[in-house]
mmCIF file of C-alpha atoms and ligand atoms in Angstrom:
data_model
loop_
_atom_site.group_PDB
_atom_site.id
_atom_site.type_symbol
_atom_site.label_atom_id
_atom_site.label_comp_id
_atom_site.label_asym_id
_atom_site.label_seq_id
_atom_site.Cartn_x
_atom_site.Cartn_y
_atom_site.Cartn_z
ATOM 1 C CA UNK A 2 -15.140 -31.496 -28.828
ATOM 2 C CA UNK A 3 -13.892 -33.628 -25.881
ATOM 3 C CA UNK A 4 -14.984 -32.910 -22.313
ATOM 4 C CA UNK A 5 -11.682 -31.199 -21.359
ATOM 5 C CA UNK A 6 -11.903 -28.940 -24.322
ATOM 6 C CA UNK A 7 -15.383 -27.937 -23.628
ATOM 7 C CA UNK A 8 -14.962 -27.434 -19.844
ATOM 8 C CA UNK A 9 -11.888 -25.296 -20.499
ATOM 9 C CA UNK A 10 -13.952 -22.950 -22.827
ATOM 10 C CA UNK A 11 -16.668 -22.690 -20.119
ATOM 11 C CA UNK A 12 -14.429 -20.889 -17.946
ATOM 12 C CA UNK A 13 -14.363 -17.154 -17.616
ATOM 13 C CA UNK A 14 -11.145 -15.624 -19.042
ATOM 14 C CA UNK A 15 -9.784 -14.246 -15.737
ATOM 15 C CA UNK A 16 -6.645 -16.269 -15.896
ATOM 16 C CA UNK A 17 -4.320 -17.104 -18.718
ATOM 17 C CA UNK A 18 -2.550 -20.297 -17.537
ATOM 18 C CA UNK A 19 0.198 -21.821 -19.521
ATOM 19 C CA UNK A 20 -0.185 -25.523 -20.962
ATOM 20 C CA UNK A 21 0.799 -28.110 -18.305
ATOM 21 C CA UNK A 22 -2.135 -29.340 -16.219
ATOM 22 C CA UNK A 23 -0.891 -30.382 -12.968
ATOM 23 C CA UNK A 24 -2.781 -33.482 -11.581
ATOM 24 C CA UNK A 25 -0.573 -34.546 -8.454
ATOM 25 C CA UNK A 26 1.942 -33.145 -6.061
ATOM 26 C CA UNK A 27 4.227 -34.214 -3.283
ATOM 27 C CA UNK A 28 6.470 -31.954 -1.284
ATOM 28 C CA UNK A 29 8.139 -29.480 -3.631
ATOM 29 C CA UNK A 30 7.210 -31.565 -6.640
ATOM 30 C CA UNK A 31 4.262 -31.385 -9.066
ATOM 31 C CA UNK A 32 3.314 -33.883 -11.756
ATOM 32 C CA UNK A 33 1.423 -32.995 -14.938
ATOM 33 C CA UNK A 34 -1.181 -35.220 -16.824
ATOM 34 C CA UNK A 35 1.738 -36.443 -18.936
ATOM 35 C CA UNK A 36 3.732 -37.656 -16.091
ATOM 36 C CA UNK A 37 6.262 -34.869 -16.230
ATOM 37 C CA UNK A 38 7.603 -33.692 -12.993
ATOM 38 C CA UNK A 39 8.328 -30.083 -11.971
ATOM 39 C CA UNK A 40 9.956 -28.203 -9.041
ATOM 40 C CA UNK A 41 7.281 -25.778 -7.653
ATOM 41 C CA UNK A 42 9.283 -22.836 -6.572
ATOM 42 C CA UNK A 43 6.073 -20.647 -6.451
ATOM 43 C CA UNK A 44 4.268 -23.086 -3.892
ATOM 44 C CA UNK A 45 0.640 -21.978 -4.969
ATOM 45 C CA UNK A 46 1.795 -18.366 -4.645
ATOM 46 C CA UNK A 47 3.086 -18.845 -1.014
ATOM 47 C CA UNK A 48 0.175 -21.243 -0.204
ATOM 48 C CA UNK A 49 1.650 -24.710 0.063
ATOM 49 C CA UNK A 50 4.374 -23.800 2.626
ATOM 50 C CA UNK A 51 4.555 -27.414 3.911
ATOM 51 C CA UNK A 52 4.636 -28.772 0.314
ATOM 52 C CA UNK A 53 1.958 -30.552 -1.823
ATOM 53 C CA UNK A 54 -0.021 -33.302 -0.115
ATOM 54 C CA UNK A 55 1.615 -32.943 3.313
ATOM 55 C CA UNK A 56 0.767 -36.385 4.946
ATOM 56 C CA UNK A 57 -0.272 -34.808 8.318
ATOM 57 C CA UNK A 58 -2.443 -32.188 6.655
ATOM 58 C CA UNK A 59 -3.995 -34.691 4.111
ATOM 59 C CA UNK A 60 -4.753 -37.245 6.909
ATOM 60 C CA UNK A 61 -6.246 -34.555 9.149
ATOM 61 C CA UNK A 62 -8.476 -33.278 6.288
ATOM 62 C CA UNK A 63 -9.661 -36.782 5.315
ATOM 63 C CA UNK A 64 -10.422 -37.600 8.973
ATOM 64 C CA UNK A 65 -12.372 -34.469 9.348
ATOM 65 C CA UNK A 66 -14.236 -34.862 6.143
ATOM 66 C CA UNK A 67 -15.375 -38.369 7.262
ATOM 67 C CA UNK A 68 -16.415 -37.145 10.594
ATOM 68 C CA UNK A 69 -18.067 -33.525 10.281
ATOM 69 C CA UNK A 70 -17.139 -31.116 7.508
ATOM 70 C CA UNK A 71 -19.456 -28.339 8.431
ATOM 71 C CA UNK A 72 -21.635 -26.871 11.097
ATOM 72 C CA UNK A 73 -23.264 -23.474 10.707
ATOM 73 C CA UNK A 74 -21.824 -20.685 12.754
ATOM 74 C CA UNK A 75 -25.228 -20.626 14.385
ATOM 75 C CA UNK A 76 -23.630 -23.441 16.687
ATOM 76 C CA UNK A 77 -20.264 -23.845 18.426
ATOM 77 C CA UNK A 78 -17.662 -25.855 16.730
ATOM 78 C CA UNK A 79 -15.051 -27.673 18.550
ATOM 79 C CA UNK A 80 -11.907 -26.546 16.555
ATOM 80 C CA UNK A 81 -12.366 -22.698 16.206
ATOM 81 C CA UNK A 82 -11.553 -21.697 19.705
ATOM 82 C CA UNK A 83 -8.419 -23.987 19.944
ATOM 83 C CA UNK A 84 -7.064 -22.737 16.488
ATOM 84 C CA UNK A 85 -7.795 -19.168 17.396
ATOM 85 C CA UNK A 86 -5.588 -19.505 20.465
ATOM 86 C CA UNK A 87 -2.894 -20.881 18.409
ATOM 87 C CA UNK A 88 -3.084 -18.016 15.966
ATOM 88 C CA UNK A 89 -3.161 -15.678 18.915
ATOM 89 C CA UNK A 90 0.139 -17.178 20.296
ATOM 90 C CA UNK A 91 1.910 -17.021 16.813
ATOM 91 C CA UNK A 92 0.943 -13.197 16.436
ATOM 92 C CA UNK A 93 2.545 -12.970 20.007
ATOM 93 C CA UNK A 94 5.673 -14.497 18.442
ATOM 94 C CA UNK A 95 5.104 -18.180 19.231
ATOM 95 C CA UNK A 96 5.494 -18.454 22.957
ATOM 96 C CA UNK A 97 3.166 -16.033 24.581
ATOM 97 C CA UNK A 98 -0.418 -15.132 23.636
ATOM 98 C CA UNK A 99 -0.878 -11.717 22.035
ATOM 99 C CA UNK A 100 -4.297 -11.242 23.758
ATOM 100 C CA UNK A 101 -6.355 -10.653 20.604
ATOM 101 C CA UNK A 102 -9.230 -12.250 18.953
ATOM 102 C CA UNK A 103 -9.777 -14.019 15.668
ATOM 103 C CA UNK A 104 -12.430 -13.908 12.900
ATOM 104 C CA UNK A 105 -12.253 -16.950 10.305
ATOM 105 C CA UNK A 106 -13.037 -16.566 6.703
ATOM 106 C CA UNK A 107 -12.116 -18.288 3.408
ATOM 107 C CA UNK A 108 -9.532 -15.956 1.549
ATOM 108 C CA UNK A 109 -7.163 -13.170 1.855
ATOM 109 C CA UNK A 110 -9.521 -10.754 0.431
ATOM 110 C CA UNK A 111 -12.133 -11.545 2.998
ATOM 111 C CA UNK A 112 -9.712 -11.357 5.790
ATOM 112 C CA UNK A 113 -8.882 -7.613 4.662
ATOM 113 C CA UNK A 114 -12.684 -6.940 4.100
ATOM 114 C CA UNK A 115 -13.157 -7.991 7.830
ATOM 115 C CA UNK A 116 -10.178 -5.885 8.858
ATOM 116 C CA UNK A 117 -11.567 -2.689 6.932
ATOM 117 C CA UNK A 118 -15.098 -3.127 8.410
ATOM 118 C CA UNK A 119 -13.645 -3.708 11.901
ATOM 119 C CA UNK A 120 -11.559 -0.504 11.607
ATOM 120 C CA UNK A 121 -14.525 1.520 10.417
ATOM 121 C CA UNK A 122 -16.751 0.245 13.212
ATOM 122 C CA UNK A 123 -14.006 0.792 15.802
ATOM 123 C CA UNK A 124 -13.373 4.456 14.652
ATOM 124 C CA UNK A 125 -17.131 5.415 14.294
ATOM 125 C CA UNK A 126 -18.813 7.924 11.942
ATOM 126 C CA UNK A 127 -16.729 10.288 10.021
ATOM 127 C CA UNK A 128 -13.456 8.475 10.515
ATOM 128 C CA UNK A 129 -13.714 5.876 7.958
ATOM 129 C CA UNK A 130 -10.774 6.552 5.834
ATOM 130 C CA UNK A 131 -8.142 3.990 5.244
ATOM 131 C CA UNK A 132 -4.539 5.007 4.228
ATOM 132 C CA UNK A 133 -2.859 2.314 2.125
ATOM 133 C CA UNK A 134 0.214 2.246 -0.155
ATOM 134 C CA UNK A 135 0.769 2.569 -3.785
ATOM 135 C CA UNK A 136 1.928 -0.713 -5.224
ATOM 136 C CA UNK A 137 0.038 -2.642 -2.733
ATOM 137 C CA UNK A 138 -2.188 -5.736 -3.285
ATOM 138 C CA UNK A 139 -5.182 -6.452 -0.929
ATOM 139 C CA UNK A 140 -7.492 -8.460 -2.868
ATOM 140 C CA UNK A 141 -10.197 -8.428 -5.624
ATOM 141 C CA UNK A 142 -13.345 -7.777 -3.808
ATOM 142 C CA UNK A 143 -14.745 -4.077 -4.376
ATOM 143 C CA UNK A 144 -13.497 -2.681 -1.035
ATOM 144 C CA UNK A 145 -10.105 -4.675 -1.077
ATOM 145 C CA UNK A 146 -9.637 -3.561 -4.934
ATOM 146 C CA UNK A 147 -10.347 -0.005 -3.528
ATOM 147 C CA UNK A 148 -7.646 -0.562 -0.846
ATOM 148 C CA UNK A 149 -5.238 -1.962 -3.309
ATOM 149 C CA UNK A 150 -2.791 0.762 -4.505
ATOM 150 C CA UNK A 151 -2.942 0.219 -8.166
ATOM 151 C CA UNK A 152 -5.326 2.746 -9.614
ATOM 152 C CA UNK A 153 -5.341 1.303 -12.946
ATOM 153 C CA UNK A 154 -7.016 -1.818 -11.721
ATOM 154 C CA UNK A 155 -9.980 0.325 -10.214
ATOM 155 C CA UNK A 156 -10.754 1.861 -13.595
ATOM 156 C CA UNK A 157 -12.881 -0.917 -15.178
ATOM 157 C CA UNK A 158 -14.933 -1.277 -11.934
ATOM 158 C CA UNK A 159 -15.427 2.430 -11.067
ATOM 159 C CA UNK A 160 -16.994 3.574 -8.881
ATOM 160 C CA UNK A 161 -15.149 1.648 -6.321
ATOM 161 C CA UNK A 162 -16.025 2.267 -2.604
ATOM 162 C CA UNK A 163 -14.842 5.474 -1.375
ATOM 163 C CA UNK A 164 -12.724 6.018 1.661
ATOM 164 C CA UNK A 165 -9.164 4.825 0.638
ATOM 165 C CA UNK A 166 -6.201 7.151 0.171
ATOM 166 C CA UNK A 167 -2.979 5.970 -1.381
ATOM 167 C CA UNK A 168 0.610 7.188 -0.564
ATOM 168 C CA UNK A 169 3.934 6.138 -1.748
ATOM 169 C CA UNK A 170 5.216 3.025 -0.004
ATOM 170 C CA UNK A 171 8.164 3.482 2.382
ATOM 171 C CA UNK A 172 7.625 7.292 2.567
ATOM 172 C CA UNK A 173 6.854 8.230 6.131
ATOM 173 C CA UNK A 174 6.254 11.815 5.348
ATOM 174 C CA UNK A 175 3.261 11.126 3.043
ATOM 175 C CA UNK A 176 1.696 8.883 5.560
ATOM 176 C CA UNK A 177 2.059 11.768 8.099
ATOM 177 C CA UNK A 178 0.474 14.212 5.545
ATOM 178 C CA UNK A 179 -2.398 11.727 4.925
ATOM 179 C CA UNK A 180 -3.116 11.172 8.589
ATOM 180 C CA UNK A 181 -2.776 14.984 9.455
ATOM 181 C CA UNK A 182 -4.987 15.976 6.395
ATOM 182 C CA UNK A 183 -8.467 14.170 7.787
ATOM 183 C CA UNK A 184 -9.227 11.627 10.475
ATOM 184 C CA UNK A 185 -8.431 8.056 9.417
ATOM 185 C CA UNK A 186 -9.600 4.775 10.973
ATOM 186 C CA UNK A 187 -6.435 2.855 9.902
ATOM 187 C CA UNK A 188 -3.356 2.558 7.903
ATOM 188 C CA UNK A 189 -3.072 -0.786 5.960
ATOM 189 C CA UNK A 190 0.094 -2.014 4.789
ATOM 190 C CA UNK A 191 1.887 -5.120 3.709
ATOM 191 C CA UNK A 192 5.110 -5.427 5.789
ATOM 192 C CA UNK A 193 6.766 -6.439 2.520
ATOM 193 C CA UNK A 194 4.865 -5.836 -0.736
ATOM 194 C CA UNK A 195 4.446 -9.183 -2.503
ATOM 195 C CA UNK A 196 2.517 -8.642 -5.654
ATOM 196 C CA UNK A 197 4.089 -5.295 -5.986
ATOM 197 C CA UNK A 198 7.294 -6.903 -6.640
ATOM 198 C CA UNK A 199 8.710 -8.158 -3.265
ATOM 199 C CA UNK A 200 9.475 -4.732 -1.958
ATOM 200 C CA UNK A 201 11.140 -4.381 1.425
ATOM 201 C CA UNK A 202 10.704 -0.995 3.158
ATOM 202 C CA UNK A 203 13.352 0.666 5.255
ATOM 203 C CA UNK A 204 14.047 -1.026 8.673
ATOM 204 C CA UNK A 205 12.494 1.924 10.578
ATOM 205 C CA UNK A 206 9.496 2.435 8.393
ATOM 206 C CA UNK A 207 6.830 0.245 10.136
ATOM 207 C CA UNK A 208 7.892 1.550 13.583
ATOM 208 C CA UNK A 209 7.403 4.986 12.429
ATOM 209 C CA UNK A 210 4.051 4.230 10.903
ATOM 210 C CA UNK A 211 3.144 2.864 14.340
ATOM 211 C CA UNK A 212 4.153 6.103 16.125
ATOM 212 C CA UNK A 213 2.010 8.111 13.591
ATOM 213 C CA UNK A 214 -0.955 5.862 14.046
ATOM 214 C CA UNK A 215 -0.651 6.199 17.833
ATOM 215 C CA UNK A 216 -0.406 10.035 17.503
ATOM 216 C CA UNK A 217 -3.486 10.081 15.252
ATOM 217 C CA UNK A 218 -5.551 7.460 16.920
ATOM 218 C CA UNK A 219 -5.659 5.274 13.789
ATOM 219 C CA UNK A 220 -5.221 1.545 13.817
ATOM 220 C CA UNK A 221 -2.296 -0.194 12.189
ATOM 221 C CA UNK A 222 -3.382 -3.151 10.060
ATOM 222 C CA UNK A 223 -0.692 -5.557 8.723
ATOM 223 C CA UNK A 224 -1.614 -7.430 5.686
ATOM 224 C CA UNK A 225 0.303 -10.720 6.267
ATOM 225 C CA UNK A 226 -1.587 -12.701 3.758
ATOM 226 C CA UNK A 227 1.581 -13.423 1.654
ATOM 227 C CA UNK A 228 4.317 -12.796 4.186
ATOM 228 C CA UNK A 229 2.747 -14.478 7.170
ATOM 229 C CA UNK A 230 3.214 -17.952 8.908
ATOM 230 C CA UNK A 231 7.024 -18.337 8.617
ATOM 231 C CA UNK A 232 7.543 -17.353 5.026
ATOM 232 C CA UNK A 233 9.986 -14.429 5.785
ATOM 233 C CA UNK A 234 11.563 -16.237 8.697
ATOM 234 C CA UNK A 235 9.343 -15.034 11.414
ATOM 235 C CA UNK A 236 5.748 -16.118 11.988
ATOM 236 C CA UNK A 237 4.739 -12.638 10.752
ATOM 237 C CA UNK A 238 6.965 -10.156 8.835
ATOM 238 C CA UNK A 239 6.144 -7.326 11.283
ATOM 239 C CA UNK A 240 7.978 -9.388 14.033
ATOM 240 C CA UNK A 241 11.280 -8.672 12.363
ATOM 241 C CA UNK A 242 10.526 -5.020 13.298
ATOM 242 C CA UNK A 243 9.297 -5.695 16.854
ATOM 243 C CA UNK A 244 6.027 -4.030 16.093
ATOM 244 C CA UNK A 245 2.745 -4.253 17.640
ATOM 245 C CA UNK A 246 -0.047 -3.957 14.962
ATOM 246 C CA UNK A 247 -3.760 -3.666 15.990
ATOM 247 C CA UNK A 248 -5.048 -5.994 13.198
ATOM 248 C CA UNK A 249 -3.235 -8.832 11.218
ATOM 249 C CA UNK A 250 -4.718 -10.404 8.325
ATOM 250 C CA UNK A 251 -3.531 -13.879 7.071
ATOM 251 C CA UNK A 252 -4.754 -16.577 4.552
ATOM 252 C CA UNK A 253 -2.585 -18.311 1.912
ATOM 253 C CA UNK A 254 -0.359 -20.603 3.914
ATOM 254 C CA UNK A 255 -2.842 -20.876 6.849
ATOM 255 C CA UNK A 256 -4.393 -24.172 5.587
ATOM 256 C CA UNK A 257 -1.528 -25.354 3.225
ATOM 257 C CA UNK A 258 -4.075 -25.284 0.295
ATOM 258 C CA UNK A 259 -7.390 -25.504 2.004
ATOM 259 C CA UNK A 260 -9.154 -22.219 1.310
ATOM 260 C CA UNK A 261 -9.136 -20.328 4.690
ATOM 261 C CA UNK A 262 -8.281 -16.949 6.102
ATOM 262 C CA UNK A 263 -8.314 -15.270 9.288
ATOM 263 C CA UNK A 264 -8.416 -11.743 10.685
ATOM 264 C CA UNK A 265 -6.753 -11.182 14.055
ATOM 265 C CA UNK A 266 -7.323 -8.146 16.237
ATOM 266 C CA UNK A 267 -6.222 -6.727 19.559
ATOM 267 C CA UNK A 268 -9.171 -7.516 21.962
ATOM 268 C CA UNK A 269 -10.098 -3.890 22.487
ATOM 269 C CA UNK A 270 -10.382 -3.500 18.706
ATOM 270 C CA UNK A 271 -12.123 -6.781 18.202
ATOM 271 C CA UNK A 272 -14.662 -5.672 20.826
ATOM 272 C CA UNK A 273 -16.063 -3.180 18.204
ATOM 273 C CA UNK A 274 -17.743 -6.184 16.480
ATOM 274 C CA UNK A 275 -21.021 -7.530 18.042
ATOM 275 C CA UNK A 276 -23.325 -10.265 17.009
ATOM 276 C CA UNK A 277 -24.351 -9.797 13.380
ATOM 277 C CA UNK A 278 -21.740 -7.230 12.407
ATOM 278 C CA UNK A 279 -19.804 -9.767 10.275
ATOM 279 C CA UNK A 280 -20.136 -13.381 9.130
ATOM 280 C CA UNK A 281 -19.312 -16.137 6.692
ATOM 281 C CA UNK A 282 -21.206 -19.254 5.972
ATOM 282 C CA UNK A 283 -18.084 -21.112 5.445
ATOM 283 C CA UNK A 284 -15.806 -19.165 7.668
ATOM 284 C CA UNK A 285 -14.200 -21.302 10.399
ATOM 285 C CA UNK A 286 -15.991 -24.496 9.449
ATOM 286 C CA UNK A 287 -14.364 -27.684 10.845
ATOM 287 C CA UNK A 288 -12.962 -29.073 7.420
ATOM 288 C CA UNK A 289 -10.839 -25.938 6.884
ATOM 289 C CA UNK A 290 -9.827 -25.715 10.422
ATOM 290 C CA UNK A 291 -8.657 -29.205 10.581
ATOM 291 C CA UNK A 292 -6.273 -28.204 7.874
ATOM 292 C CA UNK A 293 -5.264 -25.066 9.756
ATOM 293 C CA UNK A 294 -4.619 -27.093 13.100
ATOM 294 C CA UNK A 295 -2.573 -29.810 11.290
ATOM 295 C CA UNK A 296 -0.700 -27.084 9.225
ATOM 296 C CA UNK A 297 0.227 -24.998 12.235
ATOM 297 C CA UNK A 298 1.169 -27.974 14.273
ATOM 298 C CA UNK A 299 3.631 -29.203 11.655
ATOM 299 C CA UNK A 300 4.869 -25.641 11.119
ATOM 300 C CA UNK A 301 5.854 -25.351 14.744
ATOM 301 C CA UNK A 302 7.348 -28.902 14.962
ATOM 302 C CA UNK A 303 9.450 -28.272 11.889
ATOM 303 C CA UNK A 304 10.640 -24.931 12.952
ATOM 304 C CA UNK A 305 9.568 -23.297 9.545
ATOM 305 C CA UNK A 306 10.839 -19.869 10.640
ATOM 306 C CA UNK A 307 14.358 -21.040 11.124
ATOM 307 C CA UNK A 308 14.029 -23.277 7.945
ATOM 308 C CA UNK A 309 12.935 -20.277 5.984
ATOM 309 C CA UNK A 310 15.831 -18.118 7.093
ATOM 310 C CA UNK A 311 18.448 -20.813 6.463
ATOM 311 C CA UNK A 312 17.051 -21.962 3.071
ATOM 312 C CA UNK A 313 16.361 -18.261 2.051
ATOM 313 C CA UNK A 314 20.000 -17.336 2.682
ATOM 314 C CA UNK A 315 21.037 -20.274 0.421
ATOM 315 C CA UNK A 316 18.663 -19.428 -2.369
ATOM 316 C CA UNK A 317 19.037 -15.730 -2.097
ATOM 317 C CA UNK A 318 22.939 -16.141 -2.492
ATOM 318 C CA UNK A 319 22.514 -18.452 -5.388
ATOM 319 C CA UNK A 320 19.995 -16.151 -7.150
ATOM 320 C CA UNK A 321 22.459 -13.323 -6.633
ATOM 321 C CA UNK A 322 25.243 -15.108 -8.603
ATOM 322 C CA UNK A 323 22.963 -15.936 -11.695
ATOM 323 C CA UNK A 324 23.732 -14.424 -14.999
ATOM 324 C CA UNK A 325 21.826 -11.166 -15.628
ATOM 325 C CA UNK A 326 20.526 -10.878 -11.919
ATOM 326 C CA UNK A 327 21.260 -7.304 -10.618
ATOM 327 C CA UNK A 328 19.389 -7.464 -7.225
ATOM 328 C CA UNK A 329 17.875 -9.944 -4.980
ATOM 329 C CA UNK A 330 15.099 -8.607 -2.714
ATOM 330 C CA UNK A 331 12.900 -10.158 0.094
ATOM 331 C CA UNK A 332 13.271 -12.044 3.161
ATOM 332 C CA UNK A 333 13.310 -15.679 4.247
ATOM 333 C CA UNK A 334 11.670 -17.593 1.336
ATOM 334 C CA UNK A 335 9.780 -14.615 -0.336
ATOM 335 C CA UNK A 336 12.598 -13.570 -2.684
ATOM 336 C CA UNK A 337 12.641 -11.676 -6.063
ATOM 337 C CA UNK A 338 15.403 -11.466 -8.531
ATOM 338 C CA UNK A 339 15.542 -8.401 -10.685
ATOM 339 C CA UNK A 340 17.188 -8.971 -14.102
ATOM 340 C CA UNK A 341 19.050 -6.528 -16.218
ATOM 341 C CA UNK A 342 16.339 -6.747 -19.006
ATOM 342 C CA UNK A 343 12.586 -7.029 -19.116
ATOM 343 C CA UNK A 344 12.793 -10.709 -19.831
ATOM 344 C CA UNK A 345 10.930 -12.005 -16.618
ATOM 345 C CA UNK A 346 7.997 -13.585 -18.504
ATOM 346 C CA UNK A 347 10.251 -15.365 -20.895
ATOM 347 C CA UNK A 348 12.526 -16.661 -18.247
ATOM 348 C CA UNK A 349 9.495 -17.917 -16.271
ATOM 349 C CA UNK A 350 8.085 -19.682 -19.408
ATOM 350 C CA UNK A 351 11.646 -21.161 -20.291
ATOM 351 C CA UNK A 352 11.937 -22.325 -16.717
ATOM 352 C CA UNK A 353 8.500 -23.989 -16.904
ATOM 353 C CA UNK A 354 9.460 -25.769 -20.006
ATOM 354 C CA UNK A 355 12.528 -27.053 -18.134
ATOM 355 C CA UNK A 356 10.537 -28.192 -15.129
ATOM 356 C CA UNK A 357 10.779 -25.269 -12.746
ATOM 357 C CA UNK A 358 7.819 -23.041 -11.572
ATOM 358 C CA UNK A 359 8.875 -19.305 -10.716
ATOM 359 C CA UNK A 360 6.750 -16.245 -11.633
ATOM 360 C CA UNK A 361 7.245 -12.996 -13.273
ATOM 361 C CA UNK A 362 6.039 -10.506 -10.664
ATOM 362 C CA UNK A 363 7.327 -7.382 -12.668
ATOM 363 C CA UNK A 364 8.476 -7.276 -16.260
ATOM 364 C CA UNK A 365 12.215 -7.527 -15.074
ATOM 365 C CA UNK A 366 11.688 -9.459 -11.868
ATOM 366 C CA UNK A 367 10.982 -13.008 -11.070
ATOM 367 C CA UNK A 368 9.638 -14.113 -7.730
ATOM 368 C CA UNK A 369 10.277 -17.390 -5.870
ATOM 369 C CA UNK A 370 8.249 -18.601 -2.877
ATOM 370 C CA UNK A 371 8.933 -22.414 -2.603
ATOM 371 C CA UNK A 372 7.517 -24.560 0.161
ATOM 372 C CA UNK A 373 9.197 -23.875 3.547
ATOM 373 C CA UNK A 374 10.341 -27.438 3.850
ATOM 374 C CA UNK A 375 12.315 -27.219 0.527
ATOM 375 C CA UNK A 376 15.681 -29.286 0.748
ATOM 376 C CA UNK A 377 19.041 -27.797 -0.258
ATOM 377 C CA UNK A 378 19.181 -30.272 -2.969
ATOM 378 C CA UNK A 379 16.005 -28.886 -4.489
ATOM 379 C CA UNK A 380 17.297 -25.331 -3.980
ATOM 380 C CA UNK A 381 20.484 -26.176 -6.146
ATOM 381 C CA UNK A 382 18.512 -28.069 -8.528
ATOM 382 C CA UNK A 383 16.297 -25.026 -9.242
ATOM 383 C CA UNK A 384 19.301 -22.615 -9.238
ATOM 384 C CA UNK A 385 20.750 -25.009 -11.959
ATOM 385 C CA UNK A 386 17.703 -24.643 -14.179
ATOM 386 C CA UNK A 387 17.691 -20.891 -13.680
ATOM 387 C CA UNK A 388 21.355 -20.642 -14.431
ATOM 388 C CA UNK A 389 20.826 -22.587 -17.938
ATOM 389 C CA UNK A 390 17.675 -20.567 -18.700
ATOM 390 C CA UNK A 391 19.339 -17.246 -18.032
ATOM 391 C CA UNK A 392 22.729 -18.271 -19.806
ATOM 392 C CA UNK A 393 20.612 -19.349 -22.823
ATOM 393 C CA UNK A 394 18.815 -16.086 -22.810
ATOM 394 C CA UNK A 395 22.058 -14.057 -22.744
ATOM 395 C CA UNK A 396 23.463 -16.385 -25.579
ATOM 396 C CA UNK A 397 20.293 -15.486 -27.630
ATOM 397 C CA UNK A 398 20.522 -11.790 -26.929
ATOM 398 C CA UNK A 399 24.252 -11.948 -28.039
ATOM 399 C CA UNK A 400 23.271 -13.580 -31.304
ATOM 400 C CA UNK A 401 20.274 -11.167 -32.179
HETATM 401 C C1 PLP B 11 -0.801 -9.284 0.470
HETATM 402 C C2 PLP B 11 -2.125 -9.873 -0.093
HETATM 403 N N1 PLP B 11 -3.283 -9.445 0.427
HETATM 404 C C3 PLP B 11 -4.348 -9.965 0.001
HETATM 405 C C4 PLP B 11 -4.404 -10.824 -1.106
HETATM 406 C C5 PLP B 11 -5.719 -11.547 -1.520
HETATM 407 O O1 PLP B 11 -5.844 -12.907 -1.116
HETATM 408 P P1 PLP B 11 -6.925 -13.871 -1.840
HETATM 409 O O2 PLP B 11 -6.408 -14.034 -3.223
HETATM 410 O O3 PLP B 11 -6.853 -15.138 -1.088
HETATM 411 O O4 PLP B 11 -8.171 -13.164 -1.747
HETATM 412 C C6 PLP B 11 -3.171 -11.402 -1.652
HETATM 413 C C7 PLP B 11 -3.122 -12.464 -2.697
HETATM 414 O O5 PLP B 11 -2.211 -12.458 -3.363
HETATM 415 C C8 PLP B 11 -1.989 -10.746 -1.081
HETATM 416 O O6 PLP B 11 -0.810 -11.236 -1.697
#
């Protein structure tokens, strides 16, 4: 057996990737080991928002790697305070600081783990419950798995940590009931459910949740790990609703591919953490933060929010006109197209063979989340591939 074969079988079977092995990327394009080129309309699942190998981010990381990759959090580091201020300003809408504080970590799950611990510490004993939504996804660590509103995913790992209650998404009455039933530290929600199928709640839902949280002295945690940093046409999706969350978690696009996450909290809430309450060896290390500083700088210079809105309108309109598409959901460049049959996996596989990456987020729904710098020509090219793939699928259905 050659090395590639043996290394593949040496991996745990937690993923079932299809055949191409991608070895290079540039902008919206990926190249496999055979030299075939693909349009990446999944963007590493909303990670590479500036596209693959963005020159400014790559240069910043290369320079930092050659200067100082890591210092322990036992010591101060030059980048963390500066990057935290930028994140605080983006949480505040881009121009004014929100007045919060940031904890840096390495992934989305860790950002949520931090949020849950912080909310519990803030609330104090006896008020540790967190209300979350069915259909949500918050991560794969034991606590974030317990927070994830997909009970079937808990079963093989039972018992998961207790203290999480799940209510139907976009149902304000059930949140009210859960908060009236017993004291809670927090309500944890995605402003748009990503993994759950790109589900957009009613326009007044989050504002009403905020009112209930105030009434019951519970924190509102917005999980912006997939929706954050320009993806939906705002720095954070909650900003479309003029909302003030107490805690905001982010990761994915934050480092344009460098593993990094962050948990932002209002200063009075953040004050619940003291030295030793939380930590991470790698969290906030200079290498990752060099990527964050460069990524956020380019995002602001390129007005990614405006670009996501404009490109999203073009892509959404195009998707809506494709054969067999019965609904387009989402905001900005986080979009899902629901098909008239449960063919999403087949469509994603055929699109891949034709050189386009999209993903089946539900049996009848494909999701697209291309880089925010995607061009109109690339959008039209991707729509052309989907048009062919869906029309062929229809023709096959007609023959069988
Ligand atoms: C909304 C949301 N929260 C949390 C996570 C977990 O992030 P990570 O895989 O970086 O731990 C994800 C990942 O898809 C997500 O979409």
